[in-house]
Amino acid sequence: VYLSNSGINTTKGDVTFDLINLLIDAIAHKFNLKSEDVVLNRINYQILSKGQGLGYHTDNRGAYEGTMKNSGYSVLVYLTDEYTGGEILFYDDDTGETSTAYHPKPGTLIYFRGDEDHPHSVNEVLSGERANLILFYDVKDNYNAAQGNWKFHK
């Protein structure tokens, strides 16, 4: 995998290429989209250490300090489980109350809409380190290359 002026490039058969495209197909199927309309916006590697968490938020407002535009779909790949706390919480659409809390095992993948209708948070990590890969996908209609977002080339 490498970055170029035209975006993120990989070779078919590469594990990263295959994973990214598997996720594109899963998102397209789950949310009734065409695979060719789903694009990778960005990938983050995140470590939360003791005392860190993420407050109530949605992923549609972009990356670090708002440098990116909308994120339509979010994918979390859990890399560690040697931590306490750090559960991801999802909220009931109608009441705003916590409806689901997860502390997944390494290798677990969770994907969900990242828009303003799907808020979530992460409880404070009480011990250890919680590490994730976070992939953000958009739909081409909402994707604006002029904003400086990277393109993924199949």
Tab-separated table of N, CA and C in Angstrom:
chain	number	residue	atom	x	y	z
A	1	VAL	N	0.856	-1.169	0.000
A	1	VAL	CA	0.000	0.000	0.000
A	1	VAL	C	0.892	1.219	0.000
A	2	TYR	N	0.572	2.186	-0.839
A	2	TYR	CA	1.356	3.407	-0.853
A	2	TYR	C	0.463	4.582	-1.224
A	3	LEU	N	0.869	5.776	-0.822
A	3	LEU	CA	0.153	6.991	-1.160
A	3	LEU	C	0.822	7.647	-2.346
A	4	SER	N	0.038	8.185	-3.249
A	4	SER	CA	0.563	8.951	-4.366
A	4	SER	C	-0.294	10.200	-4.492
A	5	ASN	N	0.064	11.055	-5.425
A	5	ASN	CA	-0.726	12.269	-5.630
A	5	ASN	C	-2.159	11.959	-6.038
A	6	SER	N	-2.376	10.785	-6.603
A	6	SER	CA	-3.723	10.418	-7.036
A	6	SER	C	-4.463	9.557	-6.025
A	7	GLY	N	-3.858	9.264	-4.875
A	7	GLY	CA	-4.598	8.550	-3.844
A	7	GLY	C	-3.867	7.374	-3.248
A	8	ILE	N	-4.640	6.481	-2.607
A	8	ILE	CA	-4.116	5.274	-1.988
A	8	ILE	C	-4.111	4.188	-3.051
A	9	ASN	N	-2.973	3.552	-3.260
A	9	ASN	CA	-2.851	2.528	-4.290
A	9	ASN	C	-2.425	1.208	-3.674
A	10	THR	N	-2.990	0.125	-4.150
A	10	THR	CA	-2.598	-1.208	-3.714
A	10	THR	C	-2.609	-2.119	-4.929
A	11	THR	N	-2.201	-3.335	-4.731
A	11	THR	CA	-2.202	-4.334	-5.785
A	11	THR	C	-3.213	-5.410	-5.436
A	12	LYS	N	-4.007	-5.835	-6.425
A	12	LYS	CA	-4.977	-6.903	-6.187
A	12	LYS	C	-4.254	-8.125	-5.642
A	13	GLY	N	-4.845	-8.746	-4.620
A	13	GLY	CA	-4.230	-9.880	-3.964
A	13	GLY	C	-3.480	-9.472	-2.701
A	14	ASP	N	-3.210	-8.191	-2.561
A	14	ASP	CA	-2.601	-7.660	-1.346
A	14	ASP	C	-3.638	-7.737	-0.224
A	15	VAL	N	-3.214	-8.124	0.970
A	15	VAL	CA	-4.151	-8.293	2.087
A	15	VAL	C	-4.930	-7.002	2.339
A	16	THR	N	-4.245	-5.865	2.299
A	16	THR	CA	-4.907	-4.582	2.541
A	16	THR	C	-5.948	-4.304	1.462
A	17	PHE	N	-5.577	-4.501	0.212
A	17	PHE	CA	-6.496	-4.302	-0.908
A	17	PHE	C	-7.741	-5.167	-0.721
A	18	ASP	N	-7.515	-6.442	-0.418
A	18	ASP	CA	-8.633	-7.371	-0.273
A	18	ASP	C	-9.538	-6.981	0.893
A	19	LEU	N	-8.942	-6.583	2.030
A	19	LEU	CA	-9.742	-6.169	3.191
A	19	LEU	C	-10.561	-4.926	2.878
A	20	ILE	N	-9.929	-3.928	2.287
A	20	ILE	CA	-10.640	-2.685	1.967
A	20	ILE	C	-11.805	-2.965	1.026
A	21	ASN	N	-11.592	-3.793	0.028
A	21	ASN	CA	-12.663	-4.104	-0.924
A	21	ASN	C	-13.732	-5.006	-0.330
A	22	LEU	N	-13.361	-5.905	0.558
A	22	LEU	CA	-14.345	-6.712	1.276
A	22	LEU	C	-15.259	-5.800	2.098
A	23	LEU	N	-14.671	-4.819	2.756
A	23	LEU	CA	-15.471	-3.870	3.544
A	23	LEU	C	-16.363	-3.004	2.655
A	24	ILE	N	-15.843	-2.580	1.513
A	24	ILE	CA	-16.667	-1.819	0.561
A	24	ILE	C	-17.882	-2.646	0.156
A	25	ASP	N	-17.659	-3.907	-0.194
A	25	ASP	CA	-18.764	-4.775	-0.606
A	25	ASP	C	-19.760	-5.003	0.527
A	26	ALA	N	-19.254	-5.174	1.759
A	26	ALA	CA	-20.144	-5.394	2.911
A	26	ALA	C	-20.990	-4.155	3.185
A	27	ILE	N	-20.380	-2.989	3.136
A	27	ILE	CA	-21.122	-1.733	3.353
A	27	ILE	C	-22.167	-1.552	2.263
A	28	ALA	N	-21.765	-1.768	1.017
A	28	ALA	CA	-22.703	-1.625	-0.102
A	28	ALA	C	-23.891	-2.566	0.064
A	29	HIS	N	-23.622	-3.816	0.408
A	29	HIS	CA	-24.699	-4.797	0.584
A	29	HIS	C	-25.620	-4.410	1.743
A	30	LYS	N	-25.038	-4.098	2.891
A	30	LYS	CA	-25.825	-3.783	4.097
A	30	LYS	C	-26.700	-2.551	3.910
A	31	PHE	N	-26.171	-1.536	3.208
A	31	PHE	CA	-26.881	-0.264	3.116
A	31	PHE	C	-27.458	-0.003	1.725
A	32	ASN	N	-27.578	-1.073	0.919
A	32	ASN	CA	-28.234	-1.010	-0.388
A	32	ASN	C	-27.593	0.035	-1.310
A	33	LEU	N	-26.265	-0.053	-1.439
A	33	LEU	CA	-25.505	0.843	-2.307
A	33	LEU	C	-24.809	0.008	-3.383
A	34	LYS	N	-24.274	0.676	-4.389
A	34	LYS	CA	-23.436	0.008	-5.374
A	34	LYS	C	-21.997	0.063	-4.863
A	35	SER	N	-21.286	-1.054	-4.947
A	35	SER	CA	-19.897	-1.103	-4.476
A	35	SER	C	-19.036	-0.028	-5.124
A	36	GLU	N	-19.262	0.218	-6.418
A	36	GLU	CA	-18.429	1.209	-7.112
A	36	GLU	C	-18.675	2.646	-6.637
A	37	ASP	N	-19.755	2.863	-5.857
A	37	ASP	CA	-20.044	4.195	-5.332
A	37	ASP	C	-19.486	4.432	-3.933
A	38	VAL	N	-18.922	3.385	-3.310
A	38	VAL	CA	-18.372	3.509	-1.963
A	38	VAL	C	-16.867	3.713	-2.076
A	39	VAL	N	-16.350	4.771	-1.430
A	39	VAL	CA	-14.922	5.080	-1.500
A	39	VAL	C	-14.332	5.187	-0.098
A	40	LEU	N	-13.068	4.806	0.013
A	40	LEU	CA	-12.349	4.953	1.274
A	40	LEU	C	-11.930	6.408	1.417
A	41	ASN	N	-12.312	7.026	2.528
A	41	ASN	CA	-11.978	8.417	2.796
A	41	ASN	C	-10.633	8.513	3.500
A	42	ARG	N	-10.475	7.735	4.575
A	42	ARG	CA	-9.233	7.773	5.350
A	42	ARG	C	-9.171	6.577	6.286
A	43	ILE	N	-7.967	6.305	6.784
A	43	ILE	CA	-7.745	5.259	7.776
A	43	ILE	C	-6.987	5.889	8.940
A	44	ASN	N	-7.446	5.634	10.147
A	44	ASN	CA	-6.751	6.107	11.347
A	44	ASN	C	-6.309	4.912	12.177
A	45	TYR	N	-5.154	5.052	12.795
A	45	TYR	CA	-4.696	4.095	13.797
A	45	TYR	C	-4.815	4.821	15.126
A	46	GLN	N	-5.588	4.263	16.041
A	46	GLN	CA	-5.887	4.964	17.290
A	46	GLN	C	-5.504	4.110	18.487
A	47	ILE	N	-4.809	4.732	19.433
A	47	ILE	CA	-4.519	4.093	20.715
A	47	ILE	C	-5.103	4.981	21.802
A	48	LEU	N	-5.933	4.385	22.658
A	48	LEU	CA	-6.433	5.066	23.847
A	48	LEU	C	-5.778	4.407	25.054
A	49	SER	N	-5.115	5.205	25.873
A	49	SER	CA	-4.419	4.724	27.066
A	49	SER	C	-5.246	5.022	28.307
A	50	LYS	N	-4.770	4.553	29.437
A	50	LYS	CA	-5.438	4.774	30.721
A	50	LYS	C	-5.816	6.251	30.867
A	51	GLY	N	-7.087	6.458	31.219
A	51	GLY	CA	-7.597	7.810	31.421
A	51	GLY	C	-8.175	8.459	30.172
A	52	GLN	N	-8.049	7.817	29.015
A	52	GLN	CA	-8.566	8.383	27.772
A	52	GLN	C	-9.860	7.695	27.350
A	53	GLY	N	-10.732	8.445	26.735
A	53	GLY	CA	-11.973	7.950	26.172
A	53	GLY	C	-12.389	8.914	25.079
A	54	LEU	N	-13.519	8.675	24.481
A	54	LEU	CA	-14.054	9.567	23.457
A	54	LEU	C	-15.491	9.875	23.825
A	55	GLY	N	-15.798	11.154	23.982
A	55	GLY	CA	-17.144	11.560	24.338
A	55	GLY	C	-18.152	11.295	23.233
A	56	TYR	N	-19.393	11.566	23.543
A	56	TYR	CA	-20.520	11.411	22.628
A	56	TYR	C	-20.206	12.172	21.335
A	57	HIS	N	-20.247	11.463	20.190
A	57	HIS	CA	-19.927	12.106	18.919
A	57	HIS	C	-20.495	11.291	17.754
A	58	THR	N	-20.430	11.888	16.578
A	58	THR	CA	-20.690	11.167	15.332
A	58	THR	C	-19.448	11.322	14.463
A	59	ASP	N	-19.312	10.472	13.473
A	59	ASP	CA	-18.118	10.502	12.630
A	59	ASP	C	-18.300	11.350	11.374
A	60	ASN	N	-19.451	11.964	11.212
A	60	ASN	CA	-19.711	12.685	9.974
A	60	ASN	C	-19.040	14.043	9.899
A	61	ARG	N	-18.400	14.477	10.949
A	61	ARG	CA	-17.762	15.791	10.916
A	61	ARG	C	-16.282	15.722	10.613
A	62	GLY	N	-15.769	14.550	10.337
A	62	GLY	CA	-14.414	14.444	9.832
A	62	GLY	C	-13.372	14.083	10.843
A	63	ALA	N	-12.154	14.207	10.376
A	63	ALA	CA	-10.992	13.733	11.121
A	63	ALA	C	-10.452	14.803	12.055
A	64	TYR	N	-9.237	14.609	12.447
A	64	TYR	CA	-8.523	15.479	13.367
A	64	TYR	C	-8.730	16.945	13.022
A	65	GLU	N	-9.244	17.704	13.962
A	65	GLU	CA	-9.487	19.140	13.836
A	65	GLU	C	-10.326	19.485	12.607
A	66	GLY	N	-11.238	18.580	12.226
A	66	GLY	CA	-12.167	18.864	11.133
A	66	GLY	C	-11.522	18.982	9.771
A	67	THR	N	-10.417	18.289	9.530
A	67	THR	CA	-9.713	18.425	8.262
A	67	THR	C	-10.396	17.719	7.103
A	68	MET	N	-11.321	16.838	7.376
A	68	MET	CA	-12.031	16.124	6.319
A	68	MET	C	-13.514	16.475	6.380
A	69	LYS	N	-14.201	16.184	5.301
A	69	LYS	CA	-15.632	16.449	5.259
A	69	LYS	C	-16.388	15.243	5.816
A	70	ASN	N	-17.527	14.921	5.246
A	70	ASN	CA	-18.407	13.882	5.783
A	70	ASN	C	-17.822	12.485	5.723
A	71	SER	N	-18.206	11.689	6.704
A	71	SER	CA	-17.871	10.278	6.713
A	71	SER	C	-19.183	9.527	6.797
A	72	GLY	N	-19.511	8.797	5.740
A	72	GLY	CA	-20.801	8.143	5.702
A	72	GLY	C	-20.873	6.843	6.481
A	73	TYR	N	-19.762	6.087	6.504
A	73	TYR	CA	-19.743	4.779	7.136
A	73	TYR	C	-18.418	4.610	7.861
A	74	SER	N	-18.485	4.015	9.039
A	74	SER	CA	-17.289	3.821	9.858
A	74	SER	C	-17.070	2.330	10.093
A	75	VAL	N	-15.797	1.925	10.091
A	75	VAL	CA	-15.418	0.544	10.342
A	75	VAL	C	-14.342	0.544	11.420
A	76	LEU	N	-14.553	-0.240	12.460
A	76	LEU	CA	-13.572	-0.385	13.534
A	76	LEU	C	-13.024	-1.800	13.494
A	77	VAL	N	-11.706	-1.930	13.499
A	77	VAL	CA	-11.047	-3.221	13.610
A	77	VAL	C	-10.285	-3.204	14.930
A	78	TYR	N	-10.684	-4.072	15.837
A	78	TYR	CA	-10.083	-4.114	17.176
A	78	TYR	C	-8.784	-4.903	17.142
A	79	LEU	N	-7.727	-4.325	17.711
A	79	LEU	CA	-6.404	-4.932	17.666
A	79	LEU	C	-5.934	-5.477	19.008
A	80	THR	N	-6.488	-4.992	20.112
A	80	THR	CA	-6.054	-5.423	21.443
A	80	THR	C	-7.261	-5.708	22.324
A	81	ASP	N	-7.032	-6.475	23.391
A	81	ASP	CA	-8.072	-6.638	24.412
A	81	ASP	C	-7.478	-6.649	25.813
A	82	GLU	N	-6.214	-6.277	25.930
A	82	GLU	CA	-5.566	-6.241	27.239
A	82	GLU	C	-5.757	-4.868	27.869
A	83	TYR	N	-7.015	-4.505	28.049
A	83	TYR	CA	-7.379	-3.236	28.677
A	83	TYR	C	-8.709	-3.433	29.389
A	84	THR	N	-8.973	-2.577	30.358
A	84	THR	CA	-10.291	-2.556	31.004
A	84	THR	C	-10.922	-1.221	30.698
A	85	GLY	N	-12.262	-1.186	30.738
A	85	GLY	CA	-12.974	0.012	30.295
A	85	GLY	C	-12.904	0.065	28.784
A	86	GLY	N	-13.034	1.264	28.209
A	86	GLY	CA	-12.869	1.447	26.774
A	86	GLY	C	-13.951	0.854	25.903
A	87	GLU	N	-15.107	0.534	26.480
A	87	GLU	CA	-16.204	-0.031	25.681
A	87	GLU	C	-16.739	1.039	24.729
A	88	ILE	N	-17.103	0.616	23.519
A	88	ILE	CA	-17.783	1.520	22.605
A	88	ILE	C	-19.274	1.445	22.926
A	89	LEU	N	-19.916	2.591	22.991
A	89	LEU	CA	-21.342	2.673	23.320
A	89	LEU	C	-22.106	3.240	22.135
A	90	PHE	N	-23.216	2.620	21.814
A	90	PHE	CA	-24.130	3.144	20.805
A	90	PHE	C	-25.408	3.557	21.517
A	91	TYR	N	-26.141	4.496	20.940
A	91	TYR	CA	-27.299	5.088	21.602
A	91	TYR	C	-28.576	4.831	20.835
A	92	ASP	N	-29.662	4.653	21.570
A	92	ASP	CA	-30.991	4.437	21.000
A	92	ASP	C	-31.409	5.674	20.218
A	93	ASP	N	-31.905	5.464	19.001
A	93	ASP	CA	-32.314	6.579	18.145
A	93	ASP	C	-33.413	7.430	18.767
A	94	ASP	N	-34.329	6.804	19.475
A	94	ASP	CA	-35.494	7.521	19.990
A	94	ASP	C	-35.245	8.197	21.333
A	95	THR	N	-34.555	7.512	22.225
A	95	THR	CA	-34.415	8.037	23.583
A	95	THR	C	-33.067	8.704	23.852
A	96	GLY	N	-32.050	8.391	23.046
A	96	GLY	CA	-30.716	8.914	23.305
A	96	GLY	C	-29.992	8.174	24.417
A	97	GLU	N	-30.652	7.170	24.992
A	97	GLU	CA	-30.045	6.369	26.061
A	97	GLU	C	-29.103	5.328	25.449
A	98	THR	N	-28.127	4.884	26.224
A	98	THR	CA	-27.224	3.829	25.758
A	98	THR	C	-28.028	2.581	25.444
A	99	SER	N	-27.858	2.062	24.239
A	99	SER	CA	-28.589	0.849	23.875
A	99	SER	C	-27.667	-0.352	23.770
A	100	THR	N	-26.401	-0.125	23.444
A	100	THR	CA	-25.479	-1.225	23.256
A	100	THR	C	-24.082	-0.797	23.679
A	101	ALA	N	-23.368	-1.674	24.379
A	101	ALA	CA	-21.973	-1.437	24.750
A	101	ALA	C	-21.159	-2.670	24.372
A	102	TYR	N	-20.002	-2.463	23.746
A	102	TYR	CA	-19.162	-3.569	23.289
A	102	TYR	C	-17.741	-3.429	23.818
A	103	HIS	N	-17.147	-4.565	24.142
A	103	HIS	CA	-15.711	-4.678	24.438
A	103	HIS	C	-15.218	-5.869	23.613
A	104	PRO	N	-15.036	-5.654	22.304
A	104	PRO	CA	-14.720	-6.761	21.404
A	104	PRO	C	-13.324	-7.350	21.593
A	105	LYS	N	-13.168	-8.559	21.142
A	105	LYS	CA	-11.878	-9.250	21.139
A	105	LYS	C	-11.065	-8.798	19.919
A	106	PRO	N	-9.733	-8.970	19.968
A	106	PRO	CA	-8.908	-8.611	18.808
A	106	PRO	C	-9.380	-9.333	17.548
A	107	GLY	N	-9.354	-8.607	16.443
A	107	GLY	CA	-9.797	-9.163	15.169
A	107	GLY	C	-11.257	-8.901	14.882
A	108	THR	N	-12.009	-8.445	15.893
A	108	THR	CA	-13.422	-8.128	15.683
A	108	THR	C	-13.540	-6.887	14.819
A	109	LEU	N	-14.500	-6.916	13.919
A	109	LEU	CA	-14.760	-5.800	13.021
A	109	LEU	C	-16.200	-5.351	13.230
A	110	ILE	N	-16.382	-4.058	13.421
A	110	ILE	CA	-17.727	-3.480	13.574
A	110	ILE	C	-17.871	-2.395	12.515
A	111	TYR	N	-18.974	-2.397	11.781
A	111	TYR	CA	-19.209	-1.273	10.867
A	111	TYR	C	-20.612	-0.726	11.076
A	112	PHE	N	-20.740	0.589	10.843
A	112	PHE	CA	-21.996	1.283	11.111
A	112	PHE	C	-22.028	2.597	10.356
A	113	ARG	N	-23.228	3.164	10.236
A	113	ARG	CA	-23.370	4.496	9.644
A	113	ARG	C	-22.647	5.485	10.547
A	114	GLY	N	-21.882	6.377	9.956
A	114	GLY	CA	-21.142	7.368	10.732
A	114	GLY	C	-21.808	8.729	10.734
A	115	ASP	N	-23.060	8.781	10.313
A	115	ASP	CA	-23.733	10.072	10.179
A	115	ASP	C	-24.282	10.586	11.504
A	116	GLU	N	-24.897	11.767	11.453
A	116	GLU	CA	-25.401	12.429	12.667
A	116	GLU	C	-26.511	11.652	13.363
A	117	ASP	N	-27.097	10.673	12.698
A	117	ASP	CA	-28.154	9.868	13.307
A	117	ASP	C	-27.624	8.663	14.076
A	118	HIS	N	-26.302	8.486	14.119
A	118	HIS	CA	-25.717	7.319	14.771
A	118	HIS	C	-24.584	7.719	15.717
A	119	PRO	N	-24.946	8.418	16.806
A	119	PRO	CA	-23.926	8.838	17.769
A	119	PRO	C	-23.390	7.655	18.564
A	120	HIS	N	-22.173	7.823	19.050
A	120	HIS	CA	-21.537	6.794	19.863
A	120	HIS	C	-20.477	7.459	20.731
A	121	SER	N	-19.917	6.708	21.645
A	121	SER	CA	-18.851	7.204	22.510
A	121	SER	C	-17.991	6.018	22.921
A	122	VAL	N	-16.873	6.314	23.572
A	122	VAL	CA	-16.002	5.265	24.098
A	122	VAL	C	-15.744	5.593	25.561
A	123	ASN	N	-16.051	4.634	26.436
A	123	ASN	CA	-15.781	4.817	27.861
A	123	ASN	C	-14.283	5.008	28.106
A	124	GLU	N	-13.975	5.648	29.204
A	124	GLU	CA	-12.587	5.840	29.606
A	124	GLU	C	-11.886	4.489	29.763
A	125	VAL	N	-10.664	4.409	29.265
A	125	VAL	CA	-9.841	3.217	29.464
A	125	VAL	C	-9.323	3.265	30.899
A	126	LEU	N	-9.562	2.202	31.663
A	126	LEU	CA	-9.179	2.168	33.075
A	126	LEU	C	-7.779	1.597	33.279
A	127	SER	N	-7.358	0.698	32.387
A	127	SER	CA	-6.003	0.160	32.432
A	127	SER	C	-5.651	-0.400	31.059
A	128	GLY	N	-4.357	-0.455	30.748
A	128	GLY	CA	-3.903	-0.993	29.474
A	128	GLY	C	-4.064	-0.002	28.340
A	129	GLU	N	-3.998	-0.521	27.107
A	129	GLU	CA	-4.170	0.306	25.911
A	129	GLU	C	-5.154	-0.363	24.960
A	130	ARG	N	-6.051	0.439	24.432
A	130	ARG	CA	-7.060	-0.001	23.464
A	130	ARG	C	-6.597	0.496	22.097
A	131	ALA	N	-6.335	-0.418	21.165
A	131	ALA	CA	-5.860	-0.033	19.833
A	131	ALA	C	-6.854	-0.494	18.770
A	132	ASN	N	-7.103	0.383	17.805
A	132	ASN	CA	-8.034	0.120	16.712
A	132	ASN	C	-7.483	0.668	15.410
A	133	LEU	N	-7.900	0.041	14.321
A	133	LEU	CA	-7.843	0.666	13.010
A	133	LEU	C	-9.246	1.184	12.759
A	134	ILE	N	-9.344	2.403	12.280
A	134	ILE	CA	-10.646	2.989	11.981
A	134	ILE	C	-10.630	3.410	10.520
A	135	LEU	N	-11.559	2.858	9.757
A	135	LEU	CA	-11.662	3.180	8.344
A	135	LEU	C	-12.948	3.957	8.130
A	136	PHE	N	-12.853	5.053	7.382
A	136	PHE	CA	-14.011	5.887	7.101
A	136	PHE	C	-14.297	5.830	5.601
A	137	TYR	N	-15.535	5.492	5.272
A	137	TYR	CA	-15.961	5.390	3.881
A	137	TYR	C	-17.027	6.432	3.582
A	138	ASP	N	-17.049	6.878	2.330
A	138	ASP	CA	-18.067	7.802	1.852
A	138	ASP	C	-18.744	7.200	0.630
A	139	VAL	N	-19.846	7.816	0.243
A	139	VAL	CA	-20.522	7.480	-0.998
A	139	VAL	C	-20.140	8.558	-1.996
A	140	LYS	N	-19.840	8.179	-3.234
A	140	LYS	CA	-19.321	9.131	-4.226
A	140	LYS	C	-20.148	10.407	-4.334
A	141	ASP	N	-21.459	10.315	-4.206
A	141	ASP	CA	-22.289	11.518	-4.297
A	141	ASP	C	-21.932	12.528	-3.216
A	142	ASN	N	-21.460	12.037	-2.057
A	142	ASN	CA	-21.103	12.902	-0.941
A	142	ASN	C	-19.603	13.186	-0.878
A	143	TYR	N	-18.858	12.589	-1.781
A	143	TYR	CA	-17.395	12.634	-1.733
A	143	TYR	C	-16.893	13.804	-2.558
A	144	ASN	N	-16.020	14.610	-2.000
A	144	ASN	CA	-15.534	15.787	-2.697
A	144	ASN	C	-14.012	15.755	-2.726
A	145	ALA	N	-13.445	15.355	-3.855
A	145	ALA	CA	-11.985	15.276	-3.973
A	145	ALA	C	-11.344	16.648	-3.806
A	146	ALA	N	-12.087	17.705	-4.100
A	146	ALA	CA	-11.550	19.060	-3.944
A	146	ALA	C	-11.271	19.391	-2.482
A	147	GLN	N	-11.886	18.650	-1.563
A	147	GLN	CA	-11.643	18.859	-0.134
A	147	GLN	C	-10.305	18.282	0.301
A	148	GLY	N	-9.614	17.588	-0.598
A	148	GLY	CA	-8.328	17.001	-0.253
A	148	GLY	C	-8.434	15.575	0.239
A	149	ASN	N	-9.607	14.954	0.091
A	149	ASN	CA	-9.774	13.562	0.516
A	149	ASN	C	-9.036	12.652	-0.466
A	150	TRP	N	-8.405	11.594	0.070
A	150	TRP	CA	-7.728	10.626	-0.775
A	150	TRP	C	-8.742	9.759	-1.490
A	151	LYS	N	-8.400	9.323	-2.680
A	151	LYS	CA	-9.230	8.387	-3.432
A	151	LYS	C	-8.631	7.000	-3.285
A	152	PHE	N	-9.456	5.978	-3.266
A	152	PHE	CA	-8.973	4.604	-3.278
A	152	PHE	C	-9.189	4.052	-4.668
A	153	HIS	N	-8.157	3.455	-5.240
A	153	HIS	CA	-8.239	2.903	-6.600
A	153	HIS	C	-8.362	1.398	-6.539
A	154	LYS	N	-9.469	0.865	-7.037
A	154	LYS	CA	-9.655	-0.597	-7.098
A	154	LYS	C	-8.787	-1.160	-8.193
